[in-house]
Amino acid sequence: MQVFDMIINGKPVRAGSTFDVVNPATGEVFARVQAGDASHVDQAVAAARAAFPGWSRTPDAERKRLMHALGAALEAHMPELMELVTKEAGKPLGGLNGVGSGMEVGGAIAWTHVTADLELPVEVIQDNDDARIEVHRKPLGVVGSITPWNWPLMIAIWHVIPALRAGNTVVIKPSGMTPTATIRFVELANAILPPGVLNIVTGESGVGSAIAKHPDINKIVFTGSTPTGKNIMQNAAGNLKRLTLELGGNDAGIVLPDVDPKAIAPKLFGVGFHNNGQTCACLKRLYVHDSIYEEVCAELARIAKETVVGDGLVEGTQLGPVQNKAQMDFVQELVEDACAHGARILSGGKARSGGGFFFEPTVIADAKDGMRVVDEEQFGPVLPVIRYSDIEEVIARANDNENGLGGSIWSKDRAKAAELALRLECGTAWVNEHGAVQPDAPFGGVKQSGLGVEFGRYGLEEYTSIQTLKIMKA
Ligand code: NAD
């Protein structure tokens, strides 16, 4: 059994006790991780604080070089990291439409290199005979990063690399359900970075809230559920920490009547079901025009039944298990509630017997707003399909949700679709696509899906504060 240590100030640290990490494909323990607590958070923050002056004053070109070195280290260990991600998160090595741990580690590498090359240039606001005014971007200090279980390594990279690139030091706490790939990355990074620049504390009881409350942490970047995000915001108020919160989503997609149902169904299925629907910006509510409703539903159900569900380590698997039993039980509850309220289950609808947390890909027809499976974020392999006939009405229904992460319009008329997409209340709107993110385009939620954005220049700036410098000439 592999045992993973925390890394604080460049050194492995043990807590005296460990907790188990379960492979959701088998239900069996495959690794043990240190059960750290608030005292380890204190040690890690002290190390990060001590490393900050040196790291923040490291020449920009050197920080950039070291970020590229981190990308190269990820690449050199790609097979090992893929296997850890598949074992802890359940996603296949390959996966539906190539969305699996290969994409997760490949994405982590790509994000690292693109973010390494981002710049924070000094902006000159005024330069005349009176004065020169410059706007500088300065690092904040120590950043606390708290990550979820659905894309464990990718999201760790999304937090850590821009924070370091901008000159901050970091303490990261991964989800207790999926900590191993992140620990391995931090080990690899510590062979490259000065001690204390990147630290990891594992453990559930109170570690996250100790980070949120810590008076020596200057910013929290959190990806996870909306209730936890709200709790972090309250705890972070003590020293007015800066916050980036990437929270839950319940993304709507609207299919206009002009599409070809057969051609579009595989794309809709892919964006609704990849990673078993356990992606913040997966398509989670699908509104289809009455004139093509039955055809789209039938095609989605056909694809669902053909999808290969199994252990992600086995070649050819398209969807793995749900990451944990509680999440699988929640999905089952939503499906049963939909049935009780008159929805039709066209495929799946139940967990598989035997080991592991497998739930069959489930397409639900005659779903309606007001059903829990539509109104709540399912975060699992289930897609409710909702009928509509009036475009004005469906835009209002799509927007009638407290979340606002992503949304999409599907049509042959791209100009009309783009106009409608801009009316969706969400941080990213797609036309004939859903959930696709890239390292140079900002991504974040509106309403209760979060605060701030990640990626590209806008994302990098969130790890800085502005200092205005005014030099009088007269
Ligand atoms: P979660 O909120 O339960 O846990 C996320 C992390 O927060 C874990 O590391 C957990 O240990 C920690 N945590 C729990 N309670 C805490 C507290 N009181 N203080 C500080 N930290 C605490 O979320 P999850 O179930 O791991 O992830 C699923 C959720 O994440 C979904 O709602 C999904 O939509 C969301 N998500 C959002 C995005 C995005 O970019 N918007 C991306 C991925 C996932």
Short mmCIF file of C-alpha atoms and ligand atoms in Angstrom, two decimals:
data_model
loop_
_atom_site.label_atom_id
_atom_site.label_comp_id
_atom_site.label_asym_id
_atom_site.label_seq_id
_atom_site.Cartn_x
_atom_site.Cartn_y
_atom_site.Cartn_z
CA MET A 1 0.00 0.00 0.00
CA GLN A 2 1.44 3.36 -1.03
CA VAL A 3 1.60 5.94 1.80
CA PHE A 4 1.77 9.61 0.82
CA ASP A 5 3.34 12.31 3.00
CA MET A 6 2.55 16.00 3.23
CA ILE A 7 5.24 18.38 1.97
CA ILE A 8 6.00 21.39 4.15
CA ASN A 9 9.01 23.65 3.63
CA GLY A 10 10.38 21.24 1.04
CA LYS A 11 10.34 18.23 3.38
CA PRO A 12 8.04 15.22 3.78
CA VAL A 13 5.92 15.48 6.93
CA ARG A 14 3.90 12.76 8.65
CA ALA A 15 0.92 13.44 10.91
CA GLY A 16 1.00 10.39 13.18
CA SER A 17 -2.14 8.96 11.61
CA THR A 18 -3.41 8.43 8.08
CA PHE A 19 -6.70 8.13 6.24
CA ASP A 20 -7.70 5.82 3.39
CA VAL A 21 -8.12 6.70 -0.26
CA VAL A 22 -10.61 4.46 -2.05
CA ASN A 23 -10.61 3.45 -5.71
CA PRO A 24 -14.26 4.01 -6.75
CA ALA A 25 -14.02 1.33 -9.45
CA THR A 26 -13.43 -1.36 -6.81
CA GLY A 27 -14.52 0.21 -3.54
CA GLU A 28 -11.12 -0.82 -2.16
CA VAL A 29 -8.45 1.24 -0.43
CA PHE A 30 -5.41 1.82 -2.67
CA ALA A 31 -3.44 4.47 -0.76
CA ARG A 32 -3.03 6.07 2.64
CA VAL A 33 -2.58 9.79 3.18
CA GLN A 34 -1.54 11.84 6.22
CA ALA A 35 -4.39 12.99 8.46
CA GLY A 36 -3.02 16.49 9.00
CA ASP A 37 -4.71 19.13 11.14
CA ALA A 38 -4.68 22.86 11.90
CA SER A 39 -1.15 22.64 13.42
CA HIS A 40 0.16 21.47 10.01
CA VAL A 41 -1.64 24.38 8.37
CA ASP A 42 0.22 26.69 10.76
CA GLN A 43 3.57 25.08 9.84
CA ALA A 44 2.84 25.27 6.13
CA VAL A 45 1.70 28.90 6.28
CA ALA A 46 4.82 29.83 8.28
CA ALA A 47 7.00 28.16 5.62
CA ALA A 48 5.12 29.88 2.80
CA ARG A 49 5.32 33.24 4.59
CA ALA A 50 9.09 32.85 5.07
CA ALA A 51 9.57 31.92 1.41
CA PHE A 52 7.50 34.83 0.11
CA PRO A 53 10.11 37.66 0.17
CA GLY A 54 12.62 35.61 -1.82
CA TRP A 55 10.10 34.18 -4.27
CA SER A 56 8.29 37.47 -4.92
CA ARG A 57 11.60 39.19 -5.67
CA THR A 58 12.87 36.38 -7.91
CA PRO A 59 13.33 37.89 -11.39
CA ASP A 60 10.30 37.38 -13.58
CA ALA A 61 12.25 35.46 -16.23
CA GLU A 62 13.46 33.00 -13.59
CA ARG A 63 9.95 32.39 -12.25
CA LYS A 64 8.80 31.82 -15.82
CA ARG A 65 11.62 29.33 -16.39
CA LEU A 66 10.73 27.43 -13.24
CA MET A 67 7.04 27.26 -14.24
CA HIS A 68 8.07 25.71 -17.56
CA ALA A 69 10.23 23.26 -15.59
CA LEU A 70 7.12 22.24 -13.62
CA GLY A 71 5.32 21.61 -16.92
CA ALA A 72 8.22 19.43 -18.07
CA ALA A 73 8.16 17.47 -14.78
CA LEU A 74 4.44 16.77 -15.21
CA GLU A 75 5.11 15.57 -18.74
CA ALA A 76 7.96 13.30 -17.65
CA HIS A 77 5.64 11.63 -15.10
CA MET A 78 2.50 11.54 -17.22
CA PRO A 79 1.73 7.78 -17.07
CA GLU A 80 2.20 7.65 -13.30
CA LEU A 81 -0.01 10.71 -12.75
CA MET A 82 -2.69 9.37 -15.12
CA GLU A 83 -2.85 6.14 -13.17
CA LEU A 84 -3.20 7.98 -9.85
CA VAL A 85 -5.98 10.18 -11.26
CA THR A 86 -7.85 7.14 -12.61
CA LYS A 87 -7.47 5.24 -9.35
CA GLU A 88 -8.63 8.10 -7.14
CA ALA A 89 -11.22 9.87 -9.31
CA GLY A 90 -12.44 6.87 -11.35
CA LYS A 91 -12.24 8.56 -14.74
CA PRO A 92 -10.92 6.39 -17.58
CA LEU A 93 -7.39 6.76 -18.88
CA GLY A 94 -8.91 7.54 -22.32
CA GLY A 95 -12.62 8.15 -21.83
CA LEU A 96 -15.68 9.36 -23.70
CA ASN A 97 -14.51 11.67 -26.52
CA GLY A 98 -11.02 11.53 -25.03
CA VAL A 99 -12.13 13.09 -21.73
CA GLY A 100 -10.24 11.11 -19.09
CA SER A 101 -7.08 11.17 -17.05
CA GLY A 102 -4.96 11.51 -20.20
CA MET A 103 -6.77 14.75 -20.90
CA GLU A 104 -6.50 15.77 -17.26
CA VAL A 105 -2.72 15.39 -17.11
CA GLY A 106 -2.29 16.69 -20.67
CA GLY A 107 -4.42 19.72 -19.75
CA ALA A 108 -2.37 20.27 -16.60
CA ILE A 109 0.79 20.37 -18.73
CA ALA A 110 -0.74 22.72 -21.31
CA TRP A 111 -2.13 25.08 -18.65
CA THR A 112 1.25 25.19 -16.93
CA HIS A 113 3.14 26.20 -20.07
CA VAL A 114 0.56 28.74 -21.27
CA THR A 115 0.33 30.31 -17.80
CA ALA A 116 4.14 30.39 -17.53
CA ASP A 117 4.21 32.61 -20.62
CA LEU A 118 1.65 35.13 -19.36
CA GLU A 119 2.96 38.59 -18.49
CA LEU A 120 1.87 41.29 -16.07
CA PRO A 121 3.24 44.41 -17.77
CA VAL A 122 3.39 47.79 -16.04
CA GLU A 123 0.67 50.02 -17.46
CA VAL A 124 1.40 53.71 -17.97
CA ILE A 125 -1.71 55.80 -17.31
CA GLN A 126 -0.13 59.19 -17.73
CA ASP A 127 3.30 60.44 -18.76
CA ASN A 128 3.48 64.19 -19.28
CA ASP A 129 5.35 67.23 -17.92
CA ASP A 130 3.45 67.04 -14.61
CA ALA A 131 3.84 63.41 -13.66
CA ARG A 132 4.21 59.82 -14.71
CA ILE A 133 1.61 57.38 -13.35
CA GLU A 134 2.26 53.67 -13.54
CA VAL A 135 0.05 50.76 -12.52
CA HIS A 136 2.00 47.80 -11.11
CA ARG A 137 0.68 44.32 -10.34
CA LYS A 138 2.11 42.95 -7.09
CA PRO A 139 1.75 39.47 -5.59
CA LEU A 140 -0.56 39.16 -2.59
CA GLY A 141 1.52 36.96 -0.29
CA VAL A 142 0.43 33.47 0.77
CA VAL A 143 -2.37 31.87 -1.26
CA GLY A 144 -4.49 29.05 0.21
CA SER A 145 -5.82 26.66 -2.41
CA ILE A 146 -8.67 24.23 -1.71
CA THR A 147 -9.65 21.77 -4.44
CA PRO A 148 -12.51 19.30 -5.17
CA TRP A 149 -12.54 15.65 -6.26
CA ASN A 150 -13.78 15.83 -9.83
CA TRP A 151 -10.66 17.11 -11.68
CA PRO A 152 -8.14 16.89 -8.83
CA LEU A 153 -4.84 17.47 -10.61
CA MET A 154 -6.12 19.84 -13.28
CA ILE A 155 -7.78 22.12 -10.75
CA ALA A 156 -4.70 22.06 -8.51
CA ILE A 157 -2.69 23.30 -11.50
CA TRP A 158 -5.32 25.95 -12.26
CA HIS A 159 -4.80 27.31 -8.75
CA VAL A 160 -1.10 26.81 -8.11
CA ILE A 161 0.56 27.86 -11.36
CA PRO A 162 -0.92 31.37 -11.75
CA ALA A 163 -0.44 31.98 -8.00
CA LEU A 164 3.27 31.11 -8.25
CA ARG A 165 3.72 32.79 -11.62
CA ALA A 166 2.53 36.08 -10.11
CA GLY A 167 5.03 35.73 -7.21
CA ASN A 168 2.88 34.32 -4.41
CA THR A 169 3.66 31.28 -2.27
CA VAL A 170 1.06 28.55 -1.79
CA VAL A 171 -0.46 26.12 0.70
CA ILE A 172 -2.73 23.63 -1.04
CA LYS A 173 -5.29 21.25 0.46
CA PRO A 174 -6.67 18.66 -1.95
CA SER A 175 -9.99 16.86 -1.48
CA GLY A 176 -9.54 13.96 0.95
CA MET A 177 -11.18 11.72 -1.64
CA THR A 178 -8.63 12.49 -4.37
CA PRO A 179 -5.36 13.71 -2.86
CA THR A 180 -2.73 11.42 -4.41
CA ALA A 181 -2.01 12.97 -7.83
CA THR A 182 -1.81 16.43 -6.25
CA ILE A 183 0.63 15.20 -3.57
CA ARG A 184 2.77 13.63 -6.29
CA PHE A 185 2.76 16.88 -8.26
CA VAL A 186 3.80 18.85 -5.15
CA GLU A 187 6.64 16.34 -4.54
CA LEU A 188 7.84 16.81 -8.12
CA ALA A 189 7.51 20.60 -7.83
CA ASN A 190 9.56 20.67 -4.63
CA ALA A 191 12.52 19.17 -6.48
CA ILE A 192 12.40 22.31 -8.65
CA LEU A 193 11.17 25.18 -6.44
CA PRO A 194 12.85 26.70 -3.35
CA PRO A 195 11.58 25.25 -0.04
CA GLY A 196 8.35 26.71 1.30
CA VAL A 197 7.16 28.10 -2.04
CA LEU A 198 4.62 25.28 -2.52
CA ASN A 199 3.35 23.27 0.46
CA ILE A 200 0.62 20.64 0.78
CA VAL A 201 -1.45 19.75 3.84
CA THR A 202 -3.83 16.78 3.69
CA GLY A 203 -6.58 15.88 6.13
CA GLU A 204 -10.24 16.67 6.36
CA SER A 205 -11.24 17.59 9.88
CA GLY A 206 -10.78 21.31 10.04
CA VAL A 207 -7.87 21.65 7.59
CA GLY A 208 -9.97 23.53 5.03
CA SER A 209 -11.52 25.88 7.56
CA ALA A 210 -8.11 26.45 9.22
CA ILE A 211 -6.87 27.65 5.82
CA ALA A 212 -9.94 29.83 5.28
CA LYS A 213 -9.51 31.44 8.73
CA HIS A 214 -5.71 31.72 8.85
CA PRO A 215 -4.61 35.31 9.57
CA ASP A 216 -1.38 34.91 7.59
CA ILE A 217 -3.04 33.78 4.36
CA ASN A 218 -3.87 36.63 1.99
CA LYS A 219 -6.04 34.94 -0.61
CA ILE A 220 -8.13 31.82 -1.00
CA VAL A 221 -8.74 30.17 -4.32
CA PHE A 222 -11.47 27.57 -3.91
CA THR A 223 -13.18 25.22 -6.33
CA GLY A 224 -16.04 23.19 -4.95
CA SER A 225 -19.64 23.34 -3.90
CA THR A 226 -21.59 26.55 -3.34
CA PRO A 227 -22.38 25.89 0.36
CA THR A 228 -18.68 25.32 1.12
CA GLY A 229 -17.81 28.44 -0.87
CA LYS A 230 -20.16 30.50 1.28
CA ASN A 231 -18.65 29.06 4.46
CA ILE A 232 -15.14 29.92 3.22
CA MET A 233 -16.24 33.46 2.41
CA GLN A 234 -17.46 33.92 5.98
CA ASN A 235 -14.28 32.45 7.47
CA ALA A 236 -12.08 34.51 5.15
CA ALA A 237 -13.61 37.78 6.32
CA GLY A 238 -11.38 37.92 9.44
CA ASN A 239 -8.43 39.44 7.59
CA LEU A 240 -10.35 40.38 4.43
CA LYS A 241 -8.76 37.71 2.25
CA ARG A 242 -9.05 38.06 -1.50
CA LEU A 243 -11.23 35.33 -2.95
CA THR A 244 -11.63 33.42 -6.15
CA LEU A 245 -14.57 31.04 -5.79
CA GLU A 246 -15.40 28.56 -8.56
CA LEU A 247 -18.60 26.96 -7.34
CA GLY A 248 -21.46 24.78 -8.47
CA GLY A 249 -23.21 25.00 -11.81
CA ASN A 250 -26.51 23.85 -13.26
CA ASP A 251 -25.86 24.69 -16.88
CA ALA A 252 -28.70 24.86 -19.37
CA GLY A 253 -28.37 24.06 -23.06
CA ILE A 254 -31.08 25.14 -25.51
CA VAL A 255 -31.50 23.28 -28.80
CA LEU A 256 -33.26 25.30 -31.54
CA PRO A 257 -35.58 23.56 -34.02
CA ASP A 258 -33.23 23.94 -37.02
CA VAL A 259 -30.65 21.29 -35.95
CA ASP A 260 -30.35 17.74 -37.26
CA PRO A 261 -31.18 15.53 -34.24
CA LYS A 262 -28.99 12.62 -35.37
CA ALA A 263 -25.97 14.82 -36.02
CA ILE A 264 -26.25 16.80 -32.80
CA ALA A 265 -27.09 14.03 -30.31
CA PRO A 266 -23.53 12.63 -29.97
CA LYS A 267 -22.22 16.14 -29.22
CA LEU A 268 -24.96 16.78 -26.66
CA PHE A 269 -24.31 13.41 -25.05
CA GLY A 270 -20.56 14.09 -24.87
CA VAL A 271 -20.93 17.46 -23.14
CA GLY A 272 -23.55 16.12 -20.71
CA PHE A 273 -21.90 12.86 -19.74
CA HIS A 274 -18.11 13.19 -19.99
CA ASN A 275 -16.47 12.40 -16.64
CA ASN A 276 -19.91 10.99 -15.71
CA GLY A 277 -21.39 14.48 -15.56
CA GLN A 278 -19.03 15.30 -12.68
CA THR A 279 -17.76 18.50 -14.21
CA CYS A 280 -18.83 21.92 -12.97
CA ALA A 281 -19.63 23.16 -16.49
CA CYS A 282 -21.22 19.99 -17.87
CA LEU A 283 -24.56 20.36 -19.63
CA LYS A 284 -27.02 19.62 -16.81
CA ARG A 285 -30.42 20.80 -18.13
CA LEU A 286 -31.17 20.21 -21.80
CA TYR A 287 -34.07 22.19 -23.32
CA VAL A 288 -35.12 20.81 -26.73
CA HIS A 289 -37.70 22.30 -29.10
CA ASP A 290 -40.97 20.41 -29.27
CA SER A 291 -40.64 19.74 -33.04
CA ILE A 292 -37.52 17.57 -32.59
CA TYR A 293 -37.91 16.58 -28.93
CA GLU A 294 -38.71 12.87 -29.33
CA GLU A 295 -36.02 12.32 -31.96
CA VAL A 296 -33.29 13.97 -29.85
CA CYS A 297 -34.36 12.01 -26.75
CA ALA A 298 -34.35 8.70 -28.65
CA GLU A 299 -30.86 9.35 -30.07
CA LEU A 300 -29.46 10.32 -26.65
CA ALA A 301 -30.91 7.14 -25.12
CA ARG A 302 -29.47 5.00 -27.92
CA ILE A 303 -25.99 6.46 -27.34
CA ALA A 304 -26.33 6.05 -23.55
CA LYS A 305 -27.10 2.34 -23.95
CA GLU A 306 -24.07 1.84 -26.21
CA THR A 307 -21.67 3.63 -23.86
CA VAL A 308 -19.03 1.39 -22.26
CA VAL A 309 -19.07 1.82 -18.46
CA GLY A 310 -16.38 0.13 -16.40
CA ASP A 311 -13.05 0.36 -14.58
CA GLY A 312 -11.15 3.33 -15.99
CA LEU A 313 -7.88 1.35 -16.04
CA VAL A 314 -9.36 -1.02 -18.66
CA GLU A 315 -8.78 0.10 -22.23
CA GLY A 316 -11.93 1.04 -24.12
CA THR A 317 -13.86 2.22 -21.04
CA GLN A 318 -15.78 5.40 -21.86
CA LEU A 319 -17.29 6.20 -18.45
CA GLY A 320 -15.93 5.06 -15.10
CA PRO A 321 -17.65 4.89 -11.73
CA VAL A 322 -19.16 7.82 -9.88
CA GLN A 323 -16.36 9.13 -7.64
CA ASN A 324 -17.98 8.24 -4.31
CA LYS A 325 -20.93 6.35 -2.88
CA ALA A 326 -22.66 9.41 -1.40
CA GLN A 327 -22.68 11.09 -4.81
CA MET A 328 -24.04 7.93 -6.45
CA ASP A 329 -26.81 7.67 -3.85
CA PHE A 330 -27.68 11.33 -4.43
CA VAL A 331 -27.99 10.73 -8.18
CA GLN A 332 -30.25 7.72 -7.49
CA GLU A 333 -32.43 9.89 -5.24
CA LEU A 334 -32.86 12.54 -7.97
CA VAL A 335 -33.77 9.90 -10.56
CA GLU A 336 -36.35 8.31 -8.24
CA ASP A 337 -37.84 11.72 -7.50
CA ALA A 338 -38.14 12.45 -11.25
CA CYS A 339 -39.90 9.09 -11.81
CA ALA A 340 -42.28 9.81 -8.95
CA HIS A 341 -43.19 13.10 -10.65
CA GLY A 342 -43.97 11.62 -14.05
CA ALA A 343 -40.65 11.66 -15.91
CA ARG A 344 -39.72 8.81 -18.30
CA ILE A 345 -36.39 7.02 -17.88
CA LEU A 346 -35.14 6.26 -21.41
CA SER A 347 -31.86 4.63 -20.41
CA GLY A 348 -30.12 3.54 -17.22
CA GLY A 349 -31.78 4.83 -14.07
CA LYS A 350 -30.01 2.59 -11.61
CA ALA A 351 -26.73 1.65 -9.99
CA ARG A 352 -24.98 -1.52 -11.09
CA SER A 353 -24.67 -4.37 -8.64
CA GLY A 354 -21.20 -5.69 -7.76
CA GLY A 355 -18.12 -3.77 -6.60
CA GLY A 356 -17.52 -0.10 -7.31
CA PHE A 357 -19.84 2.89 -7.60
CA PHE A 358 -21.18 2.39 -11.12
CA PHE A 359 -24.37 4.14 -12.26
CA GLU A 360 -25.75 3.58 -15.75
CA PRO A 361 -25.86 6.67 -17.99
CA THR A 362 -29.41 7.95 -17.57
CA VAL A 363 -31.44 10.01 -20.04
CA ILE A 364 -34.68 11.37 -18.58
CA ALA A 365 -37.51 12.51 -20.88
CA ASP A 366 -40.57 14.55 -19.87
CA ALA A 367 -38.43 16.26 -17.27
CA LYS A 368 -39.87 19.56 -16.08
CA ASP A 369 -38.66 22.65 -14.28
CA GLY A 370 -39.55 22.21 -10.62
CA MET A 371 -38.34 18.59 -10.54
CA ARG A 372 -35.28 18.18 -8.33
CA VAL A 373 -33.30 16.57 -11.18
CA VAL A 374 -33.71 19.81 -13.15
CA ASP A 375 -33.47 22.40 -10.40
CA GLU A 376 -30.51 20.90 -8.50
CA GLU A 377 -26.98 20.22 -9.69
CA GLN A 378 -26.91 16.43 -10.22
CA PHE A 379 -23.14 16.08 -10.67
CA GLY A 380 -23.58 12.56 -12.03
CA PRO A 381 -24.40 10.53 -15.16
CA VAL A 382 -27.95 11.79 -15.61
CA LEU A 383 -29.37 14.27 -18.11
CA PRO A 384 -32.94 15.60 -17.86
CA VAL A 385 -34.39 16.63 -21.25
CA ILE A 386 -37.06 19.33 -21.04
CA ARG A 387 -39.52 20.23 -23.82
CA TYR A 388 -40.12 23.83 -24.91
CA SER A 389 -41.94 25.60 -27.72
CA ASP A 390 -41.32 29.34 -27.19
CA ILE A 391 -37.79 30.73 -27.28
CA GLU A 392 -38.52 33.74 -25.05
CA GLU A 393 -40.04 31.48 -22.44
CA VAL A 394 -37.14 28.99 -22.53
CA ILE A 395 -34.51 31.71 -22.10
CA ALA A 396 -36.37 32.84 -18.98
CA ARG A 397 -36.55 29.24 -17.71
CA ALA A 398 -32.85 28.68 -18.34
CA ASN A 399 -32.05 31.84 -16.37
CA ASP A 400 -34.41 30.99 -13.53
CA ASN A 401 -31.71 29.29 -11.47
CA GLU A 402 -29.43 30.54 -8.73
CA ASN A 403 -26.36 29.18 -10.58
CA GLY A 404 -24.72 30.96 -13.48
CA LEU A 405 -21.62 29.06 -14.59
CA GLY A 406 -22.14 28.10 -18.26
CA GLY A 407 -24.86 27.87 -20.87
CA SER A 408 -25.23 26.98 -24.53
CA ILE A 409 -27.36 27.47 -27.65
CA TRP A 410 -27.36 24.85 -30.41
CA SER A 411 -28.39 25.93 -33.92
CA LYS A 412 -27.34 26.08 -37.56
CA ASP A 413 -27.86 29.87 -37.42
CA ARG A 414 -24.73 30.93 -35.52
CA ALA A 415 -25.54 34.66 -35.54
CA LYS A 416 -28.99 34.13 -34.03
CA ALA A 417 -27.55 31.60 -31.56
CA ALA A 418 -24.85 34.07 -30.47
CA GLU A 419 -27.49 36.74 -29.84
CA LEU A 420 -29.48 34.33 -27.66
CA ALA A 421 -26.32 33.08 -25.91
CA LEU A 422 -25.57 36.63 -24.75
CA ARG A 423 -28.95 36.67 -23.01
CA LEU A 424 -28.02 33.68 -20.82
CA GLU A 425 -27.05 34.66 -17.27
CA CYS A 426 -23.76 32.79 -17.02
CA GLY A 427 -20.01 33.34 -16.97
CA THR A 428 -19.38 31.50 -20.25
CA ALA A 429 -21.89 31.01 -23.08
CA TRP A 430 -21.13 28.61 -25.92
CA VAL A 431 -22.66 28.21 -29.39
CA ASN A 432 -22.74 24.59 -30.61
CA GLU A 433 -20.41 23.55 -27.77
CA HIS A 434 -20.57 23.33 -24.00
CA GLY A 435 -18.07 23.29 -21.17
CA ALA A 436 -14.95 23.66 -23.32
CA VAL A 437 -12.36 25.75 -21.49
CA GLN A 438 -8.89 26.82 -22.55
CA PRO A 439 -5.92 28.36 -20.73
CA ASP A 440 -6.09 31.77 -22.41
CA ALA A 441 -9.84 32.51 -22.11
CA PRO A 442 -11.34 33.67 -18.79
CA PHE A 443 -13.69 31.25 -17.03
CA GLY A 444 -15.82 31.86 -13.95
CA GLY A 445 -19.35 32.00 -12.63
CA VAL A 446 -21.95 34.70 -12.08
CA LYS A 447 -24.77 34.64 -9.51
CA GLN A 448 -24.09 31.86 -6.96
CA SER A 449 -21.62 30.02 -9.21
CA GLY A 450 -18.80 32.07 -7.85
CA LEU A 451 -16.60 35.13 -7.71
CA GLY A 452 -13.80 36.10 -10.06
CA VAL A 453 -12.33 34.25 -13.03
CA GLU A 454 -9.49 31.87 -13.78
CA PHE A 455 -7.22 31.54 -16.84
CA GLY A 456 -5.39 33.94 -19.10
CA ARG A 457 -4.41 37.48 -18.15
CA TYR A 458 -7.68 38.11 -16.29
CA GLY A 459 -7.15 34.99 -14.18
CA LEU A 460 -3.51 35.86 -13.45
CA GLU A 461 -4.46 39.35 -12.29
CA GLU A 462 -6.61 37.79 -9.54
CA TYR A 463 -3.40 36.74 -7.81
CA THR A 464 -2.21 40.33 -7.59
CA SER A 465 -3.11 43.67 -6.09
CA ILE A 466 -2.68 46.95 -7.90
CA GLN A 467 -0.08 49.44 -6.77
CA THR A 468 -0.29 52.83 -8.41
CA LEU A 469 3.01 54.71 -8.61
CA LYS A 470 2.90 58.46 -9.22
CA ILE A 471 6.21 60.22 -9.92
CA MET A 472 5.97 64.00 -9.89
CA LYS A 473 8.05 65.76 -12.50
CA ALA A 474 7.36 69.36 -11.66
P1 NAD B 1 -16.89 20.39 -1.62
O1 NAD B 1 -17.31 21.82 -1.47
O2 NAD B 1 -17.59 19.38 -0.80
O3 NAD B 1 -15.34 20.22 -1.29
C1 NAD B 1 -14.34 20.94 -1.96
C2 NAD B 1 -13.12 21.09 -1.08
O4 NAD B 1 -13.45 21.91 0.05
C3 NAD B 1 -12.58 19.79 -0.51
O5 NAD B 1 -11.17 19.86 -0.53
C4 NAD B 1 -13.12 19.79 0.90
O6 NAD B 1 -12.36 19.02 1.79
C5 NAD B 1 -13.04 21.25 1.26
N1 NAD B 1 -13.93 21.71 2.32
C6 NAD B 1 -15.08 21.12 2.77
N2 NAD B 1 -15.62 21.88 3.73
C7 NAD B 1 -14.82 22.94 3.93
C8 NAD B 1 -14.87 24.10 4.78
N3 NAD B 1 -15.87 24.29 5.64
N4 NAD B 1 -13.89 25.02 4.68
C9 NAD B 1 -12.89 24.86 3.79
N5 NAD B 1 -12.78 23.78 2.97
C10 NAD B 1 -13.74 22.84 3.03
O7 NAD B 1 -17.01 20.08 -3.19
P2 NAD B 1 -16.77 18.67 -3.92
O8 NAD B 1 -17.95 17.81 -3.62
O9 NAD B 1 -15.40 18.20 -3.66
O10 NAD B 1 -16.81 19.13 -5.48
C11 NAD B 1 -17.99 19.17 -6.22
C12 NAD B 1 -18.49 20.59 -6.40
O11 NAD B 1 -17.47 21.41 -6.95
C13 NAD B 1 -19.65 20.71 -7.37
O12 NAD B 1 -20.65 21.57 -6.85
C14 NAD B 1 -19.04 21.33 -8.61
O13 NAD B 1 -19.93 22.03 -9.44
C15 NAD B 1 -18.00 22.21 -8.02
N6 NAD B 1 -16.97 22.53 -8.99
C16 NAD B 1 -16.92 23.79 -9.52
C17 NAD B 1 -15.98 24.11 -10.49
C18 NAD B 1 -15.92 25.50 -11.10
O14 NAD B 1 -14.94 25.80 -11.77
N7 NAD B 1 -16.90 26.34 -10.90
C19 NAD B 1 -15.07 23.14 -10.92
C20 NAD B 1 -15.13 21.86 -10.36
C21 NAD B 1 -16.08 21.57 -9.39
#
